[in-house]
Amino acid sequence: MIRNVLTGVALAMIASGVYAATDYPSGYTKCVQNTGATCSMSGTHSVALGKSGSFVYATKTGNFACIGSAFPSNSYTESAWCSVGPS
């Protein structure tokens, strides 16, 4: 009985998005994928590259190409997203 209740609670949490992973950090706006496309922004911002809660960060000024080599400690050889954060 207790196991069924706990399973039901866990499923409800997953269905409601409580533990849903995103392709951008909280407070950031998803821009483009890491295929060399350009993220357009003005000013200097924190930017992130990553997926599913695992991100690397850099500080960029103006538009930038979303490629892994633009980020220190990049470990994304497969598809990931660049996101623009706060100034």
PDB file of C-alpha atoms in Angstrom:
ATOM      1  CA  MET A   1       0.000   0.000   0.000  1.00  0.00           C
ATOM      2  CA  ILE A   2       2.699   2.496   1.004  1.00  0.00           C
ATOM      3  CA  ARG A   3       4.713   1.569  -2.076  1.00  0.00           C
ATOM      4  CA  ASN A   4       1.713   2.271  -4.321  1.00  0.00           C
ATOM      5  CA  VAL A   5       1.181   5.674  -2.691  1.00  0.00           C
ATOM      6  CA  LEU A   6       4.859   6.619  -3.075  1.00  0.00           C
ATOM      7  CA  THR A   7       4.858   5.472  -6.702  1.00  0.00           C
ATOM      8  CA  GLY A   8       1.747   7.564  -7.357  1.00  0.00           C
ATOM      9  CA  VAL A   9       3.316  10.646  -5.763  1.00  0.00           C
ATOM     10  CA  ALA A  10       6.530  10.224  -7.781  1.00  0.00           C
ATOM     11  CA  LEU A  11       4.599   9.832 -11.030  1.00  0.00           C
ATOM     12  CA  ALA A  12       2.497  12.904 -10.257  1.00  0.00           C
ATOM     13  CA  MET A  13       5.640  14.959  -9.615  1.00  0.00           C
ATOM     14  CA  ILE A  14       7.198  13.850 -12.887  1.00  0.00           C
ATOM     15  CA  ALA A  15       3.989  14.509 -14.827  1.00  0.00           C
ATOM     16  CA  SER A  16       3.679  17.986 -13.336  1.00  0.00           C
ATOM     17  CA  GLY A  17       7.217  18.908 -14.394  1.00  0.00           C
ATOM     18  CA  VAL A  18       8.643  19.231 -10.901  1.00  0.00           C
ATOM     19  CA  TYR A  19      11.740  17.329 -11.984  1.00  0.00           C
ATOM     20  CA  ALA A  20      11.671  18.241 -15.681  1.00  0.00           C
ATOM     21  CA  ALA A  21      15.114  18.991 -17.075  1.00  0.00           C
ATOM     22  CA  THR A  22      15.532  22.011 -19.324  1.00  0.00           C
ATOM     23  CA  ASP A  23      17.978  22.955 -22.038  1.00  0.00           C
ATOM     24  CA  TYR A  24      18.680  26.319 -20.399  1.00  0.00           C
ATOM     25  CA  PRO A  25      19.499  27.446 -16.848  1.00  0.00           C
ATOM     26  CA  SER A  26      16.925  29.242 -14.735  1.00  0.00           C
ATOM     27  CA  GLY A  27      16.878  32.952 -15.601  1.00  0.00           C
ATOM     28  CA  TYR A  28      18.358  32.401 -19.080  1.00  0.00           C
ATOM     29  CA  THR A  29      16.670  32.516 -22.482  1.00  0.00           C
ATOM     30  CA  LYS A  30      17.330  29.706 -24.956  1.00  0.00           C
ATOM     31  CA  CYS A  31      18.868  31.130 -28.137  1.00  0.00           C
ATOM     32  CA  VAL A  32      20.287  28.634 -30.696  1.00  0.00           C
ATOM     33  CA  GLN A  33      21.888  25.192 -30.865  1.00  0.00           C
ATOM     34  CA  ASN A  34      25.659  24.680 -30.899  1.00  0.00           C
ATOM     35  CA  THR A  35      25.873  24.383 -34.676  1.00  0.00           C
ATOM     36  CA  GLY A  36      27.661  27.703 -35.197  1.00  0.00           C
ATOM     37  CA  ALA A  37      24.442  29.699 -35.470  1.00  0.00           C
ATOM     38  CA  THR A  38      24.598  33.227 -34.072  1.00  0.00           C
ATOM     39  CA  CYS A  39      22.968  34.323 -30.831  1.00  0.00           C
ATOM     40  CA  SER A  40      21.912  37.950 -31.161  1.00  0.00           C
ATOM     41  CA  MET A  41      22.184  40.166 -28.099  1.00  0.00           C
ATOM     42  CA  SER A  42      23.362  43.627 -27.164  1.00  0.00           C
ATOM     43  CA  GLY A  43      25.715  44.423 -24.332  1.00  0.00           C
ATOM     44  CA  THR A  44      27.650  41.983 -22.171  1.00  0.00           C
ATOM     45  CA  HIS A  45      25.875  38.933 -20.773  1.00  0.00           C
ATOM     46  CA  SER A  46      26.524  35.652 -19.075  1.00  0.00           C
ATOM     47  CA  VAL A  47      25.859  32.916 -21.617  1.00  0.00           C
ATOM     48  CA  ALA A  48      25.468  29.185 -21.107  1.00  0.00           C
ATOM     49  CA  LEU A  49      25.914  26.099 -23.260  1.00  0.00           C
ATOM     50  CA  GLY A  50      24.387  22.820 -22.231  1.00  0.00           C
ATOM     51  CA  LYS A  51      21.411  20.581 -21.757  1.00  0.00           C
ATOM     52  CA  SER A  52      19.475  18.747 -19.087  1.00  0.00           C
ATOM     53  CA  GLY A  53      20.847  20.668 -16.137  1.00  0.00           C
ATOM     54  CA  SER A  54      24.546  20.416 -17.096  1.00  0.00           C
ATOM     55  CA  PHE A  55      25.938  23.732 -18.332  1.00  0.00           C
ATOM     56  CA  VAL A  56      29.197  25.565 -19.013  1.00  0.00           C
ATOM     57  CA  TYR A  57      29.296  29.357 -18.817  1.00  0.00           C
ATOM     58  CA  ALA A  58      31.123  32.264 -20.426  1.00  0.00           C
ATOM     59  CA  THR A  59      30.786  36.040 -20.589  1.00  0.00           C
ATOM     60  CA  LYS A  60      30.182  37.416 -24.098  1.00  0.00           C
ATOM     61  CA  THR A  61      29.718  40.890 -25.532  1.00  0.00           C
ATOM     62  CA  GLY A  62      27.429  41.376 -28.525  1.00  0.00           C
ATOM     63  CA  ASN A  63      26.453  38.624 -30.945  1.00  0.00           C
ATOM     64  CA  PHE A  64      28.370  35.343 -30.691  1.00  0.00           C
ATOM     65  CA  ALA A  65      28.571  32.044 -32.544  1.00  0.00           C
ATOM     66  CA  CYS A  66      27.152  29.168 -30.549  1.00  0.00           C
ATOM     67  CA  ILE A  67      30.016  26.678 -30.797  1.00  0.00           C
ATOM     68  CA  GLY A  68      31.588  24.573 -28.102  1.00  0.00           C
ATOM     69  CA  SER A  69      35.047  26.087 -28.468  1.00  0.00           C
ATOM     70  CA  ALA A  70      33.624  29.464 -27.380  1.00  0.00           C
ATOM     71  CA  PHE A  71      33.132  28.066 -23.866  1.00  0.00           C
ATOM     72  CA  PRO A  72      35.767  26.989 -21.347  1.00  0.00           C
ATOM     73  CA  SER A  73      35.557  23.363 -20.266  1.00  0.00           C
ATOM     74  CA  ASN A  74      33.182  22.520 -23.095  1.00  0.00           C
ATOM     75  CA  SER A  75      32.239  18.857 -23.096  1.00  0.00           C
ATOM     76  CA  TYR A  76      29.336  18.977 -25.560  1.00  0.00           C
ATOM     77  CA  THR A  77      30.210  17.111 -28.718  1.00  0.00           C
ATOM     78  CA  GLU A  78      26.546  16.442 -29.422  1.00  0.00           C
ATOM     79  CA  SER A  79      23.562  18.764 -29.717  1.00  0.00           C
ATOM     80  CA  ALA A  80      23.171  21.371 -26.957  1.00  0.00           C
ATOM     81  CA  TRP A  81      21.759  24.895 -26.644  1.00  0.00           C
ATOM     82  CA  CYS A  82      23.276  28.325 -26.068  1.00  0.00           C
ATOM     83  CA  SER A  83      21.287  30.562 -23.758  1.00  0.00           C
ATOM     84  CA  VAL A  84      21.612  34.233 -22.877  1.00  0.00           C
ATOM     85  CA  GLY A  85      21.500  35.235 -19.238  1.00  0.00           C
ATOM     86  CA  PRO A  86      21.686  38.372 -17.166  1.00  0.00           C
ATOM     87  CA  SER A  87      23.921  41.341 -17.922  1.00  0.00           C
TER      88      SER A  87
END
